[in-house]
Short mmCIF file of C-alpha atoms in Angstrom, two decimals:
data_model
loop_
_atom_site.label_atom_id
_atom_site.label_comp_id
_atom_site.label_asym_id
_atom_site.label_seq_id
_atom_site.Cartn_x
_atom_site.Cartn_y
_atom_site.Cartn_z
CA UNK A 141 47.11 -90.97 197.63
CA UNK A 142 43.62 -92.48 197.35
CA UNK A 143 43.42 -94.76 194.62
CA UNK A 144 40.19 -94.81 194.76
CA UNK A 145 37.69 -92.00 194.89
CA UNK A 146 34.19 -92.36 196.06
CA UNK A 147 31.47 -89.78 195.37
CA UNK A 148 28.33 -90.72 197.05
CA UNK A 149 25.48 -88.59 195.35
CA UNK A 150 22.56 -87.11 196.85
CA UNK A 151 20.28 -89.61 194.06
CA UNK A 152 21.62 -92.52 195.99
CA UNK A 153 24.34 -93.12 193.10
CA UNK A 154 27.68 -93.65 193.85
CA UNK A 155 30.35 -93.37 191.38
CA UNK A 156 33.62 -95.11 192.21
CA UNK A 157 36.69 -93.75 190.26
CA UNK A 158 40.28 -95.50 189.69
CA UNK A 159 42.50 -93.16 190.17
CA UNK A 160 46.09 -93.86 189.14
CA UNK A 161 46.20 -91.38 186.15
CA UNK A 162 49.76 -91.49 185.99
CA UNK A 163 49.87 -95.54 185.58
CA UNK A 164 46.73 -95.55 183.39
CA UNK A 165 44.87 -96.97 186.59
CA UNK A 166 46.55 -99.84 186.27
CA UNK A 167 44.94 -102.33 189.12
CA UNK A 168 48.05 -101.60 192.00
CA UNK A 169 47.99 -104.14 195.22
CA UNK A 170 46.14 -100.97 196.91
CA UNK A 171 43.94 -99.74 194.62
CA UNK A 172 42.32 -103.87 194.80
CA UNK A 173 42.44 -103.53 198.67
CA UNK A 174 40.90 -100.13 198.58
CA UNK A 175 38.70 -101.90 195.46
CA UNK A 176 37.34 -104.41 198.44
CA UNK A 177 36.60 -102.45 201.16
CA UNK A 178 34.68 -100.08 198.95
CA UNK A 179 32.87 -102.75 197.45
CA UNK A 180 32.14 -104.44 200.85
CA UNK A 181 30.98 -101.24 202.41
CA UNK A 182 28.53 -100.78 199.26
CA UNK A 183 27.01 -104.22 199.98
CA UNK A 184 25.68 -103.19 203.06
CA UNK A 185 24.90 -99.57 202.41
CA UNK A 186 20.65 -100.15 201.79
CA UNK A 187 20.93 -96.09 200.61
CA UNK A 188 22.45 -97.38 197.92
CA UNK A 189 20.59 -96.85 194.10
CA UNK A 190 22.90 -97.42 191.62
CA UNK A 191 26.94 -97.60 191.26
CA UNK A 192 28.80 -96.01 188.41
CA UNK A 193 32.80 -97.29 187.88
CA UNK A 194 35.08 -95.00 185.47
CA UNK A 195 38.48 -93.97 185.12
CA UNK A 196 40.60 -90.98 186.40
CA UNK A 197 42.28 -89.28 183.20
CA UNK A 198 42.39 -90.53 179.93
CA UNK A 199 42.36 -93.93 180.31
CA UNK A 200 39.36 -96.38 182.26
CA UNK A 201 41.64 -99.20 182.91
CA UNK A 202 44.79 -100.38 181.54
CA UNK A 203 44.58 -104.20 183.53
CA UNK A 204 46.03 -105.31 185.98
CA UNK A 205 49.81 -104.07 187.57
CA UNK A 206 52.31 -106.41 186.44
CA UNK A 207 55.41 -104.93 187.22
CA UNK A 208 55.86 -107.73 189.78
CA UNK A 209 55.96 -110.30 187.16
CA UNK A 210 59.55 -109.59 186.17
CA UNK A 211 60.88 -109.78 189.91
CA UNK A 212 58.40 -112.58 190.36
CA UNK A 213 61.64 -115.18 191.85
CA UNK A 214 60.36 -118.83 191.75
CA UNK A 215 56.96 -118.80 193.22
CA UNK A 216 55.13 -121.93 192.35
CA UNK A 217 52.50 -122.55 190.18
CA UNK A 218 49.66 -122.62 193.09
CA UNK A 219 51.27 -119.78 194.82
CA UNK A 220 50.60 -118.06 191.66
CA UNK A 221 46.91 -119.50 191.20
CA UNK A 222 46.36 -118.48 194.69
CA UNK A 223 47.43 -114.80 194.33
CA UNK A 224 45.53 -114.35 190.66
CA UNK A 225 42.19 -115.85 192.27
CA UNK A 226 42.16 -113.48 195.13
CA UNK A 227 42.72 -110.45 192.23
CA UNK A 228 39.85 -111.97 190.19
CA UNK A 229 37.89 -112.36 192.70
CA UNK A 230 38.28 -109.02 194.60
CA UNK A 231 38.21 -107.02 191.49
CA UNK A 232 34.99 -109.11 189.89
CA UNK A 233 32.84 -108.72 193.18
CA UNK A 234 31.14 -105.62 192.05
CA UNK A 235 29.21 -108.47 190.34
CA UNK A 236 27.50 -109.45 192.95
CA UNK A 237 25.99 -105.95 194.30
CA UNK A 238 22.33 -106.81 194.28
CA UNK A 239 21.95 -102.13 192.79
CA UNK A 240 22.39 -101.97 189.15
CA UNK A 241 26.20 -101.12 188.35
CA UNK A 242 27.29 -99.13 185.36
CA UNK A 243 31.12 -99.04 183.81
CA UNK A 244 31.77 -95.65 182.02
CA UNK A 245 34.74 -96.57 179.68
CA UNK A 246 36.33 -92.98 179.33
CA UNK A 247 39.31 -94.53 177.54
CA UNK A 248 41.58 -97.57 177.24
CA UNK A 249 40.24 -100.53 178.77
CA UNK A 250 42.80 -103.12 178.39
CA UNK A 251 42.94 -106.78 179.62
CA UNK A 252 41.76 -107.25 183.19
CA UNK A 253 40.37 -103.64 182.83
CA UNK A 254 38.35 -104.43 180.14
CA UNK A 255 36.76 -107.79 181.67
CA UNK A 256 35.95 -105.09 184.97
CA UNK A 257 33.71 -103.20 182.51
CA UNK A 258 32.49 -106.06 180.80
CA UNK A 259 31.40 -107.51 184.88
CA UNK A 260 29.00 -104.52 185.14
CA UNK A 261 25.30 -104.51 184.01
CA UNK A 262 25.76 -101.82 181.77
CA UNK A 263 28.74 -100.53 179.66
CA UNK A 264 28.73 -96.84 178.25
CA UNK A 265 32.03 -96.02 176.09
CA UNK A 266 33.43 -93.10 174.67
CA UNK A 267 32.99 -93.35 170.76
CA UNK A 268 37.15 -93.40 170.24
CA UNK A 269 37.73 -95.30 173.44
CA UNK A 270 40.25 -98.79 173.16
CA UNK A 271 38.89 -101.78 174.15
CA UNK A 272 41.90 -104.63 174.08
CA UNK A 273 42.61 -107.79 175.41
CA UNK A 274 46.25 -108.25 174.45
CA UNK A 275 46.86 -111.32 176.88
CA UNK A 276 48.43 -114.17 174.45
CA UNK A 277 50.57 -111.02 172.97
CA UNK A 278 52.22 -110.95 176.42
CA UNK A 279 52.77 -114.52 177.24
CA UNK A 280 49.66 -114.97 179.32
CA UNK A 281 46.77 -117.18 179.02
CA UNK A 282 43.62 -114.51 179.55
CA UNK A 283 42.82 -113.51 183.07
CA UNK A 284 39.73 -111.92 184.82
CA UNK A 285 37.41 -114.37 183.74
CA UNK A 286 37.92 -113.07 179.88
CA UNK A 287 36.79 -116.41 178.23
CA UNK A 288 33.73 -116.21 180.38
CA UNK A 289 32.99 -112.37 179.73
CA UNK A 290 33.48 -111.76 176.46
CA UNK A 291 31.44 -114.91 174.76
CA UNK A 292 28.70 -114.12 177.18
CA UNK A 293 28.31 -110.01 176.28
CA UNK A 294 29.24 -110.25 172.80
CA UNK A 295 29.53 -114.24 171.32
CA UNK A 296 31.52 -116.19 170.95
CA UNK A 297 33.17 -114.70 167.24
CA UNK A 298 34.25 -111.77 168.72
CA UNK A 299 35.65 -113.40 171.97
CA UNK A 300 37.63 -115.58 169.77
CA UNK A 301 39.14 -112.62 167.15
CA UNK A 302 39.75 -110.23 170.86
CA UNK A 303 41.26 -113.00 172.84
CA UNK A 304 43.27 -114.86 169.91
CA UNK A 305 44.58 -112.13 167.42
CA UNK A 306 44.45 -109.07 170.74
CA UNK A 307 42.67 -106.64 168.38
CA UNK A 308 41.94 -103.82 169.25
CA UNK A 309 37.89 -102.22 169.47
CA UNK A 310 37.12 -98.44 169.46
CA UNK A 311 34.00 -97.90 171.30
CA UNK A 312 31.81 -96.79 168.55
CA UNK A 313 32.27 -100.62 167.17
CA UNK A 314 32.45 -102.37 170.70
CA UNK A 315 28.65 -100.74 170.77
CA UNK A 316 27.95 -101.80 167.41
CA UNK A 317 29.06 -105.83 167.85
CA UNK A 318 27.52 -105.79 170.82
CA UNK A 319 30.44 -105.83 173.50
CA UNK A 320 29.41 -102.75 175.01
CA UNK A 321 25.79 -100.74 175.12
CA UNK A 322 26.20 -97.94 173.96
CA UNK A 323 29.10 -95.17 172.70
CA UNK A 324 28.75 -91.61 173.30
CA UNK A 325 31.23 -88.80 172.20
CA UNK A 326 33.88 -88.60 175.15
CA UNK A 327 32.69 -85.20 176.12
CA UNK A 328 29.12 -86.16 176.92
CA UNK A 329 30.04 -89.44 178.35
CA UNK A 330 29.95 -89.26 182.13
CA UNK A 331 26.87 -86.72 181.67
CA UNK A 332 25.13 -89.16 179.64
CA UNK A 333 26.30 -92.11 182.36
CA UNK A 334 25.19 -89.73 185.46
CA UNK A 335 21.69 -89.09 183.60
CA UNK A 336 21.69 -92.83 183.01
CA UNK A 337 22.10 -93.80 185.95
CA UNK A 338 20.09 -90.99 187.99
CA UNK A 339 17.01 -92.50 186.34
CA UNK A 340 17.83 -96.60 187.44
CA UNK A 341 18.40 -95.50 190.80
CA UNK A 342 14.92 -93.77 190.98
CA UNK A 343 13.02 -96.90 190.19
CA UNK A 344 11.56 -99.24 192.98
CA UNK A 345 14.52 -100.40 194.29
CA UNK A 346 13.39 -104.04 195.18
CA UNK A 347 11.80 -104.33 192.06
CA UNK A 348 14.60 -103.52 189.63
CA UNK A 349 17.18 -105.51 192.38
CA UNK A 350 14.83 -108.72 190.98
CA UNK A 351 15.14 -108.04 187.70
CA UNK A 352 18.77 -107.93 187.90
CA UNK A 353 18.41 -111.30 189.14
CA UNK A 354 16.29 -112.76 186.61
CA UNK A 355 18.97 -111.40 183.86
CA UNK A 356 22.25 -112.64 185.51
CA UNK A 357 24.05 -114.99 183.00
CA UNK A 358 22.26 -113.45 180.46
CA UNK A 359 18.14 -114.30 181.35
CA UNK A 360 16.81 -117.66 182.31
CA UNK A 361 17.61 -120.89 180.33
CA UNK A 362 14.20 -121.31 178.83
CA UNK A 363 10.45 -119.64 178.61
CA UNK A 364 9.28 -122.11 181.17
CA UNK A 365 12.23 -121.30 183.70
CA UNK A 366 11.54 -117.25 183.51
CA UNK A 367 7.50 -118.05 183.59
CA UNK A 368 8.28 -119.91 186.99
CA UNK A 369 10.31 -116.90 188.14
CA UNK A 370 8.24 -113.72 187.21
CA UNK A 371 5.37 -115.72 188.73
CA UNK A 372 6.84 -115.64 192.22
CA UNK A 373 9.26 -112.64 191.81
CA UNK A 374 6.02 -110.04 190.47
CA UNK A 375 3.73 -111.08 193.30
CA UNK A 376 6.75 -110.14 195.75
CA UNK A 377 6.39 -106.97 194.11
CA UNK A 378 2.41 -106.84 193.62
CA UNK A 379 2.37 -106.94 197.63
CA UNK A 380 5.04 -103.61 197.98
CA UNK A 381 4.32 -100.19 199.17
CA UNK A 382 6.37 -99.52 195.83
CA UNK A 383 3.77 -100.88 193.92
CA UNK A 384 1.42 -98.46 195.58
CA UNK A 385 3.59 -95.46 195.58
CA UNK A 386 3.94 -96.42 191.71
CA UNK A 387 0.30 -96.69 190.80
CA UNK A 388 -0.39 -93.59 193.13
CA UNK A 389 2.29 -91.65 190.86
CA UNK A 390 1.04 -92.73 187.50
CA UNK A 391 -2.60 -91.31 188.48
CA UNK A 392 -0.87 -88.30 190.04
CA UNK A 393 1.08 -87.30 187.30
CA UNK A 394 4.24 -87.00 189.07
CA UNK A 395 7.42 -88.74 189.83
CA UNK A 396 7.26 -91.59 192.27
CA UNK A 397 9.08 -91.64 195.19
CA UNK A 398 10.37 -95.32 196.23
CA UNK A 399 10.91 -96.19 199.45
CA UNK A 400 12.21 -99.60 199.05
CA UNK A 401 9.60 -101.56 200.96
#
């Protein structure tokens, strides 16, 4: 069974789906190897526009898959660390695609799920979708980067009520504090998402690959800092046939068409 399905779109988006309905796409040992090579391939695909992550089913992502916890024996405390850094890191590398990425939260998103959503540039949640991170409720210190996430996409308050009490967040609030951007009605969702997404992945590619730079971590650390950027990063792009194709468009009256150079 493929634990992972990947639909590569004609727009140059490519919409990677969990697929464990039956576990609530809990994060299995090979869904996170499939999860890698996926992601690895994407890093070197240059066709690619814009990647989309959901869920298979009715839930996005119910965490990680720890079954193996109970049967765990006597590792040792860095075997342990060892084994949860590779799963952070694995999971958390669709990060570091240079395309925009997008996390449709079609249901639950709990724990290490959650903080997967939460590691995309944009989050898009159905309105009655639950957004948990029940760690400290289980006996575990939070995972996933969680006390990094959450106090970076939606402060430090709600980090602290999520991570400390495990409350639960329908996605119609998540977009109104601020942890997600925006809820639609589960039906529309992933035609909202695909729309969405359709129209990042027709702008200039090595323009909007910048800008995703300059707003990693949340923007620069001061006006100075992003004046020193955009002064060096809009030149690159001043000096692009994108630029050309752009301006060419706009007097046209037509959609541009991007090559990437």
């Amino acid at each position: 069974m493929d634990e992972l399905l990947i639909d590569r779109r004609d727009d140059g988006v490519v919409v990677l789906t969990l697929n464990r309905p039956d576990r609530r796409n809990s994060m299995t040992d090979g869904m996170t190897e499939q999860w890698r090579l996926a992601v690895s391939d994407l890093r070197r695909d240059k066709d690619v526009r814009c990647v989309v992550v959901t869920g298979e089913g009715s839930a996005f992502c119910s965490g990680g898959d720890l079954s193996w916890l109970a049967d765990r024996g006597a590792e040792s405390v860095p075997v342990l660390r060892d084994r949860m850094l590779g799963f952070y890191r694995t999971w958390l590398s669709v990060a570091d695609l240079e395309v925009p990425t997008i996390a449709a939260v079609n249901g639950a998103a709990v724990g290490a799920g959650l903080c997967l959503a939460l590691a995309c540039d944009l989050v898009y949640a159905a309105e009655e979708a639950k957004l948990l991170a029940p760690f400290t409720s289980l006996g575990l210190h939070p995972g996933m980067a969680a006390t990094y996430l959450l106090p970076r996409v939606a402060g430090v308050g709600v980090a602290r009520e999520m991570l400390l009490t495990g409350r639960t967040m329908l996605g119609a609030e998540a977009a109104a504090s601020g942890l997600v951007t925006r809820a639609f009605p589960r039906e529309t969702l992933m035609t909202q998402v695909l729309e969405i997404a359709s129209r990042t992945a027709a702008n200039a590619p090595v323009a909007t690959r910048l800008t995703k730079v300059a707003l990693a971590g949340g923007g620069h650390a001061d006006l100075d800092a992003a004046l020193r950027w955009e002064s060096l990063a809009q030149p690159v792009t001043m000096a692009s046939d994108d630029l050309l194709e752009g301006l060419a468009a706009q007097r046209e009256r037509r959609s541009p068409r991007f090559g990437g150079s």
